[in-house]
Amino acid sequence: MLSHMLEWYDLRDEEREIRDLALEVAREEVAPNADAHDVDGTFVRESIEALGKSGLLGVFVPKEYGGLGGSPLAATLAIEAISAACGSTGMSFMFHCNLIHVVDGAGPDSLKEKYFPQFAAGKLGAFAINEQRRLFREKFDTTAADDGDDYIINGKKPFVTSAGEADVYIVQVQLEGVPSPIPVMGQRYILIEGGYDGVGAWTYDPMGLRGASNGGVTFENVRVPKENAVGAEPDPMVRSVASKGNSVFSPHLIAMGCAGMALEAAVHHARTHDQQEWMSHTLAPLSDQVNALRAYTYYAARLMEGPVSQRLNHTHNEIQRLGGELGPQVCDRAMEIMGGASFMRSSPVQRAFRDARGSCYPAFAMEHRRANSADGLYGREAYAEQPPTMPWDPHADYNFWLLWARGAAHLPEEAKQRMSRAAFEDFARSRGSDTMTVEICAEYMTSAGRPPAGVGGPPGAGGPPPGVGGPPPGVGESPPVGVGAGGPPRETE
């Protein structure tokens, strides 16, 4: 299994060690249980426990907190290897690593001290971000009410991997009584433990990723200490959004692992069945596609070692889309090469196909991935037309790019001028600063003249568009039904 993983040209010794450890755990602990969990639709608890015992749940936890301290590429290789053995385990593992990445990048240090040792010791994290009908929203239905030292959380998140099984969820909430011209500024990411009173969950019966406990999580008057809010002050959401968007950890890694496993199975079948010419002609482009996806992904993992940047976010969007398209295609062609035997329940390749297809929905459904990739192209051109004349904090620069990538081009000309880089920098100088800090960037974004907009409302004159941090209104109004993203048939919600 994955005996021919791409030997990346600058792989470090520690990264090879983590990759080899992940392959060993995948072969000996994860793969033997994968089929049973797929058939029964039960959570891959034994596999998650094996990841914990081996230290892999702490692969991205810094060593000072008891983790392996692996690089982004080391964690990527580990997720790919586990996904080749079991897509369900890989999906839960990926979201766990991404939660750690967001907290590590956004802070505060108190959350790292509180939870990172737990993750390194085997606790499982999960994402509970998206809500039904639209991926990025002016206002979330899940709310946080201020109650002294605590928040009171109410709402539900219908698209969650490891629902009811995770120890800690990162939840995006709407802060009650905190109006903001920029919708995302009135929201927060909060870590909520699965054992808190008032936290509930349900699961679906999906086609693929059947062992990942895909379902929803509910919050009914859940009391959470304010210290569990993600993002260092000031302007925590600026830091959180930038950290979340600058990541290689996405569902495409599961598709990549599944495709690699299916390719190797097809190669073995063709080699032991007279190596027919049509099989050879089919295998060659499949190998190209898998290795091209790997190379682009590993490149993105290396970018994660630097500061947040619009380049990494655009790459992140492209590899998500590419993985969602290539993963199922490679698995499908592998089944074609292997014939009817691959269609039987006893074949892991049919499971890989369903898991790869299921990976097209979590986090971003395919139409969102395509829209985000195109938005990145627009934003990159607009960004290049406005070179800075003063130093910019990387988080501030990223959010400026995101503003233009997410729809500023649709504003009237007067409003565009108010959102130009020159306008930001003039504002910084008016504050007596020769540097664009996160604080000054956020202050200008929230005071640029647009009153708070209602859900789906138009932008006010002179202000940024609704949905900064997400695609323009109207993109992906209805997320797809089903498995990994989620959701139940629409009539059940």
CSV table of C-alpha atoms in Angstrom, one decimal:
chain,number,residue,atom,x,y,z
A,1,MET,CA,0.0,0.0,0.0
A,2,LEU,CA,1.5,3.3,-1.2
A,3,SER,CA,4.8,1.6,-1.8
A,4,HIS,CA,5.5,4.2,-4.5
A,5,MET,CA,4.7,7.5,-2.7
A,6,LEU,CA,6.4,10.3,-4.5
A,7,GLU,CA,9.8,10.9,-3.0
A,8,TRP,CA,9.7,14.7,-2.8
A,9,TYR,CA,13.0,16.2,-3.8
A,10,ASP,CA,13.7,18.0,-0.5
A,11,LEU,CA,12.2,15.5,2.0
A,12,ARG,CA,13.9,15.8,5.4
A,13,ASP,CA,14.9,12.8,7.5
A,14,GLU,CA,12.3,13.6,10.2
A,15,GLU,CA,9.6,13.8,7.5
A,16,ARG,CA,10.6,10.4,6.1
A,17,GLU,CA,10.4,8.9,9.6
A,18,ILE,CA,6.9,10.3,10.2
A,19,ARG,CA,5.8,9.1,6.7
A,20,ASP,CA,7.2,5.6,7.4
A,21,LEU,CA,5.5,5.5,10.8
A,22,ALA,CA,2.2,6.5,9.2
A,23,LEU,CA,2.6,3.8,6.6
A,24,GLU,CA,3.3,1.2,9.3
A,25,VAL,CA,0.2,2.2,11.3
A,26,ALA,CA,-1.9,2.3,8.2
A,27,ARG,CA,-0.9,-1.2,7.1
A,28,GLU,CA,-1.0,-2.9,10.5
A,29,GLU,CA,-3.7,-1.0,12.5
A,30,VAL,CA,-6.0,0.9,10.1
A,31,ALA,CA,-6.4,-1.2,7.0
A,32,PRO,CA,-7.6,-4.4,8.8
A,33,ASN,CA,-10.6,-2.5,10.3
A,34,ALA,CA,-11.5,-0.4,7.3
A,35,ASP,CA,-13.9,-2.8,5.5
A,36,ALA,CA,-15.9,-3.6,8.7
A,37,HIS,CA,-16.5,0.0,9.5
A,38,ASP,CA,-17.4,0.7,5.9
A,39,VAL,CA,-20.0,-2.1,5.9
A,40,ASP,CA,-21.5,-1.3,9.3
A,41,GLY,CA,-21.2,2.5,9.1
A,42,THR,CA,-19.6,2.6,12.5
A,43,PHE,CA,-17.0,5.1,13.6
A,44,VAL,CA,-13.3,4.2,13.2
A,45,ARG,CA,-12.6,4.4,16.9
A,46,GLU,CA,-9.9,1.7,16.9
A,47,SER,CA,-8.0,3.4,14.1
A,48,ILE,CA,-8.2,6.8,15.8
A,49,GLU,CA,-6.9,5.2,19.0
A,50,ALA,CA,-4.0,3.6,17.1
A,51,LEU,CA,-3.1,7.1,15.7
A,52,GLY,CA,-3.1,8.4,19.3
A,53,LYS,CA,-1.0,5.6,20.7
A,54,SER,CA,1.6,6.0,17.9
A,55,GLY,CA,1.8,9.7,18.5
A,56,LEU,CA,0.3,10.6,15.0
A,57,LEU,CA,-2.6,12.6,16.5
A,58,GLY,CA,0.2,14.9,17.7
A,59,VAL,CA,2.0,15.0,14.4
A,60,PHE,CA,1.4,18.7,14.1
A,61,VAL,CA,1.5,19.6,17.8
A,62,PRO,CA,4.8,21.4,18.6
A,63,LYS,CA,7.2,19.3,20.7
A,64,GLU,CA,7.0,21.7,23.6
A,65,TYR,CA,3.4,20.5,24.1
A,66,GLY,CA,4.3,16.8,23.8
A,67,GLY,CA,3.7,16.4,20.1
A,68,LEU,CA,5.9,15.1,17.3
A,69,GLY,CA,6.4,18.7,16.0
A,70,GLY,CA,6.2,17.6,12.4
A,71,SER,CA,6.3,20.0,9.5
A,72,PRO,CA,3.3,20.7,7.4
A,73,LEU,CA,4.7,18.2,4.8
A,74,ALA,CA,5.2,15.5,7.4
A,75,ALA,CA,1.6,15.9,8.5
A,76,THR,CA,0.5,15.8,4.8
A,77,LEU,CA,2.3,12.6,4.2
A,78,ALA,CA,0.8,11.1,7.3
A,79,ILE,CA,-2.7,12.0,6.3
A,80,GLU,CA,-2.2,10.7,2.7
A,81,ALA,CA,-0.8,7.4,4.0
A,82,ILE,CA,-3.7,6.8,6.5
A,83,SER,CA,-6.3,7.8,3.8
A,84,ALA,CA,-4.9,5.1,1.5
A,85,ALA,CA,-5.8,2.5,4.1
A,86,CYS,CA,-9.1,4.1,5.1
A,87,GLY,CA,-10.7,7.3,3.8
A,88,SER,CA,-12.9,7.6,6.9
A,89,THR,CA,-9.9,7.6,9.3
A,90,GLY,CA,-8.1,9.9,7.0
A,91,MET,CA,-10.9,12.4,7.0
A,92,SER,CA,-11.2,12.5,10.8
A,93,PHE,CA,-7.4,12.8,11.0
A,94,MET,CA,-7.2,15.6,8.5
A,95,PHE,CA,-9.8,17.8,10.3
A,96,HIS,CA,-8.1,17.1,13.6
A,97,CYS,CA,-4.8,18.4,12.2
A,98,ASN,CA,-6.5,21.4,10.6
A,99,LEU,CA,-8.0,22.4,14.0
A,100,ILE,CA,-4.5,22.3,15.5
A,101,HIS,CA,-3.2,24.4,12.6
A,102,VAL,CA,-5.8,27.1,13.0
A,103,VAL,CA,-5.2,27.5,16.8
A,104,ASP,CA,-1.4,27.3,16.3
A,105,GLY,CA,-1.5,30.1,13.7
A,106,ALA,CA,-4.2,32.4,15.3
A,107,GLY,CA,-3.5,31.8,19.0
A,108,PRO,CA,-3.9,32.6,21.8
A,109,ASP,CA,-1.1,30.8,23.6
A,110,SER,CA,-3.4,29.9,26.5
A,111,LEU,CA,-5.5,27.7,24.2
A,112,LYS,CA,-2.3,25.9,23.0
A,113,GLU,CA,-1.3,25.3,26.6
A,114,LYS,CA,-4.8,24.0,27.4
A,115,TYR,CA,-5.5,21.7,24.5
A,116,PHE,CA,-2.3,20.8,22.6
A,117,PRO,CA,-1.1,18.4,25.3
A,118,GLN,CA,-4.5,16.7,25.1
A,119,PHE,CA,-4.3,16.4,21.3
A,120,ALA,CA,-0.8,14.9,21.6
A,121,ALA,CA,-2.1,12.4,24.1
A,122,GLY,CA,-4.9,11.2,21.8
A,123,LYS,CA,-7.8,13.5,22.1
A,124,LEU,CA,-9.6,14.1,18.8
A,125,GLY,CA,-10.5,17.5,17.3
A,126,ALA,CA,-13.1,18.3,14.6
A,127,PHE,CA,-14.5,21.2,12.6
A,128,ALA,CA,-18.1,22.5,13.1
A,129,ILE,CA,-18.2,25.5,10.8
A,130,ASN,CA,-20.6,25.4,7.9
A,131,GLU,CA,-24.4,25.7,8.1
A,132,GLN,CA,-27.1,24.8,5.6
A,133,ARG,CA,-28.1,26.7,2.5
A,134,ARG,CA,-24.9,28.7,2.1
A,135,LEU,CA,-21.2,28.2,2.9
A,136,PHE,CA,-20.3,31.7,3.7
A,137,ARG,CA,-22.9,33.8,5.3
A,138,GLU,CA,-23.6,37.4,6.5
A,139,LYS,CA,-24.9,35.9,9.7
A,140,PHE,CA,-24.6,32.4,11.3
A,141,ASP,CA,-27.6,30.8,13.0
A,142,THR,CA,-25.3,29.4,15.7
A,143,THR,CA,-24.9,32.2,18.2
A,144,ALA,CA,-22.8,33.1,21.2
A,145,ALA,CA,-24.4,35.3,23.9
A,146,ASP,CA,-22.2,37.2,26.4
A,147,ASP,CA,-22.7,36.0,29.9
A,148,GLY,CA,-19.9,37.4,32.0
A,149,ASP,CA,-16.8,35.2,31.8
A,150,ASP,CA,-18.7,32.7,29.5
A,151,TYR,CA,-20.5,32.5,26.2
A,152,ILE,CA,-23.8,30.7,25.9
A,153,ILE,CA,-23.9,28.8,22.6
A,154,ASN,CA,-27.1,27.9,20.8
A,155,GLY,CA,-27.6,26.5,17.3
A,156,LYS,CA,-26.6,23.5,15.2
A,157,LYS,CA,-24.0,22.6,12.6
A,158,PRO,CA,-25.3,20.0,10.2
A,159,PHE,CA,-22.1,19.3,8.3
A,160,VAL,CA,-19.5,17.8,10.7
A,161,THR,CA,-17.0,15.0,10.4
A,162,SER,CA,-16.5,13.0,13.6
A,163,ALA,CA,-19.9,14.2,14.8
A,164,GLY,CA,-20.6,12.9,18.3
A,165,GLU,CA,-17.1,11.3,18.5
A,166,ALA,CA,-14.7,14.2,18.7
A,167,ASP,CA,-13.5,15.5,22.0
A,168,VAL,CA,-13.2,19.1,20.9
A,169,TYR,CA,-14.9,21.0,18.1
A,170,ILE,CA,-13.9,24.3,16.6
A,171,VAL,CA,-17.2,26.1,16.0
A,172,GLN,CA,-17.9,29.4,14.1
A,173,VAL,CA,-20.5,31.4,15.9
A,174,GLN,CA,-22.3,34.8,15.5
A,175,LEU,CA,-21.6,37.1,18.5
A,176,GLU,CA,-24.9,38.4,19.7
A,177,GLY,CA,-25.1,42.2,20.2
A,178,VAL,CA,-21.9,42.8,18.2
A,179,PRO,CA,-22.9,44.5,14.9
A,180,SER,CA,-20.1,44.9,12.4
A,181,PRO,CA,-20.0,46.3,8.8
A,182,ILE,CA,-17.8,43.4,7.9
A,183,PRO,CA,-19.8,40.3,8.8
A,184,VAL,CA,-16.9,38.1,9.8
A,185,MET,CA,-15.8,40.7,12.3
A,186,GLY,CA,-18.9,39.9,14.3
A,187,GLN,CA,-18.1,36.2,14.4
A,188,ARG,CA,-15.7,34.0,16.4
A,189,TYR,CA,-14.2,30.6,16.3
A,190,ILE,CA,-14.7,28.9,19.7
A,191,LEU,CA,-13.4,25.6,21.0
A,192,ILE,CA,-16.3,23.6,22.5
A,193,GLU,CA,-15.7,20.2,24.2
A,194,GLY,CA,-17.9,17.4,23.2
A,195,GLY,CA,-18.6,16.6,26.8
A,196,TYR,CA,-20.0,20.0,27.7
A,197,ASP,CA,-23.6,20.0,28.9
A,198,GLY,CA,-26.0,20.7,26.0
A,199,VAL,CA,-23.8,19.3,23.2
A,200,GLY,CA,-25.6,16.7,21.1
A,201,ALA,CA,-25.1,15.0,17.8
A,202,TRP,CA,-26.7,12.9,15.0
A,203,THR,CA,-25.3,11.0,12.1
A,204,TYR,CA,-26.2,10.2,8.5
A,205,ASP,CA,-26.0,7.0,6.4
A,206,PRO,CA,-23.7,8.1,3.6
A,207,MET,CA,-22.5,6.4,0.4
A,208,GLY,CA,-18.8,6.9,1.3
A,209,LEU,CA,-16.7,7.8,4.2
A,210,ARG,CA,-19.0,5.6,6.2
A,211,GLY,CA,-16.8,5.3,9.2
A,212,ALA,CA,-16.2,9.0,9.7
A,213,SER,CA,-19.4,9.7,11.7
A,214,ASN,CA,-20.6,12.3,9.3
A,215,GLY,CA,-23.5,14.2,10.8
A,216,GLY,CA,-24.4,17.2,12.8
A,217,VAL,CA,-23.8,18.7,16.2
A,218,THR,CA,-26.3,20.7,18.2
A,219,PHE,CA,-25.7,23.3,21.0
A,220,GLU,CA,-28.4,24.0,23.5
A,221,ASN,CA,-27.5,26.6,26.1
A,222,VAL,CA,-23.9,25.4,26.1
A,223,ARG,CA,-21.8,27.3,28.6
A,224,VAL,CA,-18.3,27.9,27.3
A,225,PRO,CA,-15.5,29.9,28.9
A,226,LYS,CA,-14.5,33.0,26.9
A,227,GLU,CA,-10.9,31.8,27.2
A,228,ASN,CA,-11.9,29.1,24.6
A,229,ALA,CA,-12.3,31.8,21.9
A,230,VAL,CA,-9.7,31.3,19.1
A,231,GLY,CA,-7.6,34.2,17.9
A,232,ALA,CA,-5.2,36.4,19.8
A,233,GLU,CA,-6.4,39.9,20.5
A,234,PRO,CA,-6.7,42.4,19.0
A,235,ASP,CA,-8.8,41.5,15.9
A,236,PRO,CA,-8.9,37.7,16.5
A,237,MET,CA,-11.0,37.0,13.4
A,238,VAL,CA,-8.5,38.6,11.1
A,239,ARG,CA,-5.9,36.2,12.4
A,240,SER,CA,-8.2,33.2,12.5
A,241,VAL,CA,-9.5,33.6,8.9
A,242,ALA,CA,-5.9,34.1,7.6
A,243,SER,CA,-4.7,31.0,9.5
A,244,LYS,CA,-7.6,28.8,8.3
A,245,GLY,CA,-7.2,29.9,4.7
A,246,ASN,CA,-3.5,29.3,4.6
A,247,SER,CA,-3.4,25.5,4.9
A,248,VAL,CA,-2.7,22.4,2.9
A,249,PHE,CA,-5.0,20.3,5.2
A,250,SER,CA,-8.1,19.8,3.2
A,251,PRO,CA,-10.4,16.9,2.0
A,252,HIS,CA,-8.4,16.6,-1.2
A,253,LEU,CA,-5.7,14.7,0.8
A,254,ILE,CA,-8.2,11.9,1.3
A,255,ALA,CA,-8.9,11.7,-2.4
A,256,MET,CA,-5.2,11.7,-3.0
A,257,GLY,CA,-4.6,8.8,-0.7
A,258,CYS,CA,-7.5,6.8,-2.1
A,259,ALA,CA,-6.3,7.5,-5.7
A,260,GLY,CA,-2.7,6.3,-4.8
A,261,MET,CA,-4.0,3.1,-3.3
A,262,ALA,CA,-6.4,2.5,-6.3
A,263,LEU,CA,-3.5,3.1,-8.8
A,264,GLU,CA,-1.3,0.6,-7.1
A,265,ALA,CA,-4.0,-2.0,-7.0
A,266,ALA,CA,-4.6,-1.4,-10.8
A,267,VAL,CA,-0.9,-1.7,-11.5
A,268,HIS,CA,-0.7,-5.1,-9.7
A,269,HIS,CA,-3.8,-6.3,-11.5
A,270,ALA,CA,-2.5,-5.4,-14.9
A,271,ARG,CA,1.0,-6.8,-14.3
A,272,THR,CA,-0.5,-10.2,-13.3
A,273,HIS,CA,-3.0,-10.2,-16.2
A,274,ASP,CA,-0.7,-10.2,-19.2
A,275,GLN,CA,-0.2,-6.4,-19.1
A,276,GLN,CA,-2.6,-5.8,-21.9
A,277,GLU,CA,-1.9,-2.8,-24.1
A,278,TRP,CA,-5.1,-0.9,-23.3
A,279,MET,CA,-4.3,-1.3,-19.6
A,280,SER,CA,-0.9,0.2,-20.0
A,281,HIS,CA,-2.2,3.1,-22.0
A,282,THR,CA,-4.7,3.8,-19.2
A,283,LEU,CA,-2.3,3.4,-16.4
A,284,ALA,CA,0.3,5.9,-17.7
A,285,PRO,CA,-1.9,9.0,-17.4
A,286,LEU,CA,-3.3,7.9,-14.1
A,287,SER,CA,0.2,7.8,-12.7
A,288,ASP,CA,0.9,11.3,-14.1
A,289,GLN,CA,-2.3,12.7,-12.5
A,290,VAL,CA,-1.6,11.2,-9.0
A,291,ASN,CA,2.0,12.4,-9.0
A,292,ALA,CA,1.1,15.9,-10.3
A,293,LEU,CA,-1.5,16.2,-7.5
A,294,ARG,CA,1.1,15.1,-5.0
A,295,ALA,CA,3.7,17.5,-6.2
A,296,TYR,CA,1.4,20.5,-6.1
A,297,THR,CA,0.2,19.4,-2.6
A,298,TYR,CA,3.8,19.0,-1.3
A,299,TYR,CA,4.7,22.4,-2.7
A,300,ALA,CA,1.7,23.9,-0.8
A,301,ALA,CA,2.9,22.2,2.3
A,302,ARG,CA,6.3,23.9,2.0
A,303,LEU,CA,4.6,27.2,1.5
A,304,MET,CA,2.9,26.7,4.9
A,305,GLU,CA,6.3,27.0,6.6
A,306,GLY,CA,6.4,30.7,5.6
A,307,PRO,CA,4.0,33.6,6.6
A,308,VAL,CA,0.4,33.7,5.6
A,309,SER,CA,0.1,34.8,2.0
A,310,GLN,CA,-2.4,35.1,-0.8
A,311,ARG,CA,-0.2,32.7,-2.9
A,312,LEU,CA,-0.8,29.9,-0.4
A,313,ASN,CA,-4.5,30.6,-0.1
A,314,HIS,CA,-4.9,30.4,-3.9
A,315,THR,CA,-2.8,27.2,-4.1
A,316,HIS,CA,-5.0,25.8,-1.3
A,317,ASN,CA,-8.1,26.5,-3.3
A,318,GLU,CA,-6.6,25.0,-6.5
A,319,ILE,CA,-5.4,21.7,-4.9
A,320,GLN,CA,-8.8,21.2,-3.2
A,321,ARG,CA,-10.5,21.5,-6.6
A,322,LEU,CA,-7.9,19.4,-8.4
A,323,GLY,CA,-8.0,16.7,-5.8
A,324,GLY,CA,-11.8,16.6,-5.9
A,325,GLU,CA,-11.7,16.1,-9.7
A,326,LEU,CA,-8.8,13.7,-10.0
A,327,GLY,CA,-9.3,11.5,-7.0
A,328,PRO,CA,-12.6,9.9,-8.1
A,329,GLN,CA,-11.5,9.9,-11.7
A,330,VAL,CA,-8.4,7.8,-10.9
A,331,CYS,CA,-10.3,5.4,-8.7
A,332,ASP,CA,-13.0,5.0,-11.4
A,333,ARG,CA,-10.4,4.2,-14.1
A,334,ALA,CA,-8.6,1.8,-11.8
A,335,MET,CA,-11.9,-0.1,-11.3
A,336,GLU,CA,-12.3,-0.2,-15.1
A,337,ILE,CA,-8.8,-1.8,-15.4
A,338,MET,CA,-9.6,-4.3,-12.7
A,339,GLY,CA,-12.9,-5.3,-14.1
A,340,GLY,CA,-15.9,-6.7,-12.3
A,341,ALA,CA,-13.9,-8.0,-9.3
A,342,SER,CA,-13.3,-4.4,-8.2
A,343,PHE,CA,-17.1,-3.8,-8.1
A,344,MET,CA,-17.5,-6.4,-5.3
A,345,ARG,CA,-17.8,-5.4,-1.7
A,346,SER,CA,-14.7,-7.5,-1.0
A,347,SER,CA,-12.6,-5.1,-3.1
A,348,PRO,CA,-11.0,-2.1,-1.3
A,349,VAL,CA,-10.9,-0.2,-4.6
A,350,GLN,CA,-14.7,0.3,-4.7
A,351,ARG,CA,-14.5,1.7,-1.1
A,352,ALA,CA,-11.7,4.0,-2.2
A,353,PHE,CA,-13.8,5.2,-5.1
A,354,ARG,CA,-16.8,6.0,-2.8
A,355,ASP,CA,-14.5,7.6,-0.2
A,356,ALA,CA,-12.8,9.7,-2.9
A,357,ARG,CA,-16.2,10.8,-4.2
A,358,GLY,CA,-17.3,11.6,-0.6
A,359,SER,CA,-14.2,13.9,-0.2
A,360,CYS,CA,-15.7,16.3,-2.8
A,361,TYR,CA,-18.2,17.7,-0.3
A,362,PRO,CA,-16.6,18.4,3.2
A,363,ALA,CA,-15.3,22.0,3.8
A,364,PHE,CA,-16.0,23.1,0.3
A,365,ALA,CA,-18.3,21.4,-2.2
A,366,MET,CA,-17.0,21.3,-5.8
A,367,GLU,CA,-18.9,24.4,-7.0
A,368,HIS,CA,-17.4,26.4,-4.2
A,369,ARG,CA,-13.9,25.1,-5.0
A,370,ARG,CA,-14.2,26.1,-8.6
A,371,ALA,CA,-15.6,29.5,-7.6
A,372,ASN,CA,-12.8,30.0,-5.0
A,373,SER,CA,-10.2,29.2,-7.6
A,374,ALA,CA,-11.6,31.7,-10.0
A,375,ASP,CA,-11.9,34.3,-7.3
A,376,GLY,CA,-8.2,33.8,-6.5
A,377,LEU,CA,-7.3,34.5,-10.1
A,378,TYR,CA,-9.3,37.8,-10.0
A,379,GLY,CA,-7.9,38.8,-6.7
A,380,ARG,CA,-4.4,38.0,-7.8
A,381,GLU,CA,-4.7,40.4,-10.7
A,382,ALA,CA,-6.3,43.2,-8.7
A,383,TYR,CA,-3.7,42.7,-5.9
A,384,ALA,CA,-0.8,43.0,-8.4
A,385,GLU,CA,-2.2,46.2,-9.7
A,386,GLN,CA,-1.9,47.8,-6.3
A,387,PRO,CA,1.7,47.4,-5.0
A,388,PRO,CA,2.3,48.5,-1.4
A,389,THR,CA,4.2,51.6,-0.5
A,390,MET,CA,4.7,50.7,3.1
A,391,PRO,CA,5.4,47.4,5.0
A,392,TRP,CA,2.2,45.3,5.6
A,393,ASP,CA,1.8,42.8,8.4
A,394,PRO,CA,1.2,39.4,6.6
A,395,HIS,CA,-2.2,38.9,8.1
A,396,ALA,CA,-3.3,42.4,7.1
A,397,ASP,CA,-1.9,41.9,3.5
A,398,TYR,CA,-3.8,38.5,3.3
A,399,ASN,CA,-7.1,40.1,4.3
A,400,PHE,CA,-6.6,42.9,1.8
A,401,TRP,CA,-6.1,40.3,-1.0
A,402,LEU,CA,-9.1,38.3,0.3
A,403,LEU,CA,-11.2,41.5,0.1
A,404,TRP,CA,-10.4,41.8,-3.6
A,405,ALA,CA,-10.6,38.1,-4.3
A,406,ARG,CA,-14.1,37.9,-2.8
A,407,GLY,CA,-15.9,40.5,-4.8
A,408,ALA,CA,-14.6,44.0,-4.3
A,409,ALA,CA,-14.3,44.2,-8.1
A,410,HIS,CA,-18.1,44.3,-8.2
A,411,LEU,CA,-18.3,47.5,-6.3
A,412,PRO,CA,-19.0,50.9,-7.9
A,413,GLU,CA,-15.9,52.9,-8.8
A,414,GLU,CA,-16.2,55.2,-5.9
A,415,ALA,CA,-16.4,52.3,-3.5
A,416,LYS,CA,-13.4,50.7,-5.1
A,417,GLN,CA,-11.3,53.7,-4.4
A,418,ARG,CA,-12.2,53.5,-0.7
A,419,MET,CA,-11.1,49.8,-0.7
A,420,SER,CA,-7.9,50.5,-2.6
A,421,ARG,CA,-4.5,49.8,-1.1
A,422,ALA,CA,-3.7,53.5,-1.3
A,423,ALA,CA,-6.8,54.3,0.8
A,424,PHE,CA,-5.7,51.7,3.4
A,425,GLU,CA,-2.2,53.2,3.5
A,426,ASP,CA,-3.5,56.8,3.7
A,427,PHE,CA,-5.6,55.7,6.7
A,428,ALA,CA,-2.5,54.2,8.4
A,429,ARG,CA,-0.6,57.4,7.9
A,430,SER,CA,-3.5,59.4,9.4
A,431,ARG,CA,-3.0,57.2,12.5
A,432,GLY,CA,0.7,58.1,12.6
A,433,SER,CA,1.9,54.7,11.4
A,434,ASP,CA,4.3,54.0,8.6
A,435,THR,CA,3.3,50.2,8.7
A,436,MET,CA,0.0,48.6,8.0
A,437,THR,CA,-0.7,46.6,11.1
A,438,VAL,CA,-3.5,44.1,11.7
A,439,GLU,CA,-5.2,46.5,14.0
A,440,ILE,CA,-5.1,49.4,11.5
A,441,CYS,CA,-6.3,47.2,8.7
A,442,ALA,CA,-9.2,45.9,10.7
A,443,GLU,CA,-10.1,49.4,11.9
A,444,TYR,CA,-10.3,50.7,8.4
A,445,MET,CA,-12.2,47.7,7.1
A,446,THR,CA,-14.9,48.1,9.7
A,447,SER,CA,-15.1,51.9,9.4
A,448,ALA,CA,-15.0,52.4,5.7
A,449,GLY,CA,-18.6,53.6,5.5
A,450,ARG,CA,-20.8,50.6,5.0
A,451,PRO,CA,-23.6,50.0,7.6
A,452,PRO,CA,-24.2,46.5,8.7
A,453,ALA,CA,-26.0,44.5,6.0
A,454,GLY,CA,-28.8,42.0,6.5
A,455,VAL,CA,-28.5,38.5,5.3
A,456,GLY,CA,-28.2,38.6,1.6
A,457,GLY,CA,-28.3,42.4,1.6
A,458,PRO,CA,-26.4,44.6,-0.8
A,459,PRO,CA,-23.3,46.4,0.2
A,460,GLY,CA,-23.7,50.0,1.4
A,461,ALA,CA,-22.1,52.8,-0.5
A,462,GLY,CA,-18.4,53.0,-0.1
A,463,GLY,CA,-17.9,49.8,1.8
A,464,PRO,CA,-16.7,46.3,1.2
A,465,PRO,CA,-19.1,43.7,-0.1
A,466,PRO,CA,-21.0,41.3,2.1
A,467,GLY,CA,-19.2,38.0,2.7
A,468,VAL,CA,-15.6,39.1,3.1
A,469,GLY,CA,-13.9,35.9,3.9
A,470,GLY,CA,-16.2,34.0,1.6
A,471,PRO,CA,-17.5,34.0,-2.0
A,472,PRO,CA,-19.8,36.7,-3.2
A,473,PRO,CA,-23.5,36.4,-2.4
A,474,GLY,CA,-25.3,33.8,-4.6
A,475,VAL,CA,-22.4,31.4,-5.0
A,476,GLY,CA,-23.4,28.0,-3.8
A,477,GLU,CA,-26.7,29.0,-2.2
A,478,SER,CA,-27.6,25.4,-1.7
A,479,PRO,CA,-24.8,23.0,-0.7
A,480,PRO,CA,-25.2,19.5,-2.2
A,481,VAL,CA,-27.1,16.8,-0.5
A,482,GLY,CA,-25.4,13.9,1.1
A,483,VAL,CA,-22.4,12.4,2.5
A,484,GLY,CA,-19.3,14.1,3.5
A,485,ALA,CA,-20.4,17.7,3.4
A,486,GLY,CA,-22.9,16.7,5.0
A,487,GLY,CA,-26.0,16.6,4.6
A,488,PRO,CA,-29.3,15.0,5.0
A,489,PRO,CA,-31.8,15.1,2.1
A,490,ARG,CA,-33.1,18.6,2.0
A,491,GLU,CA,-36.6,17.5,3.0
A,492,THR,CA,-35.4,16.2,6.3
A,493,GLU,CA,-34.1,19.6,7.4
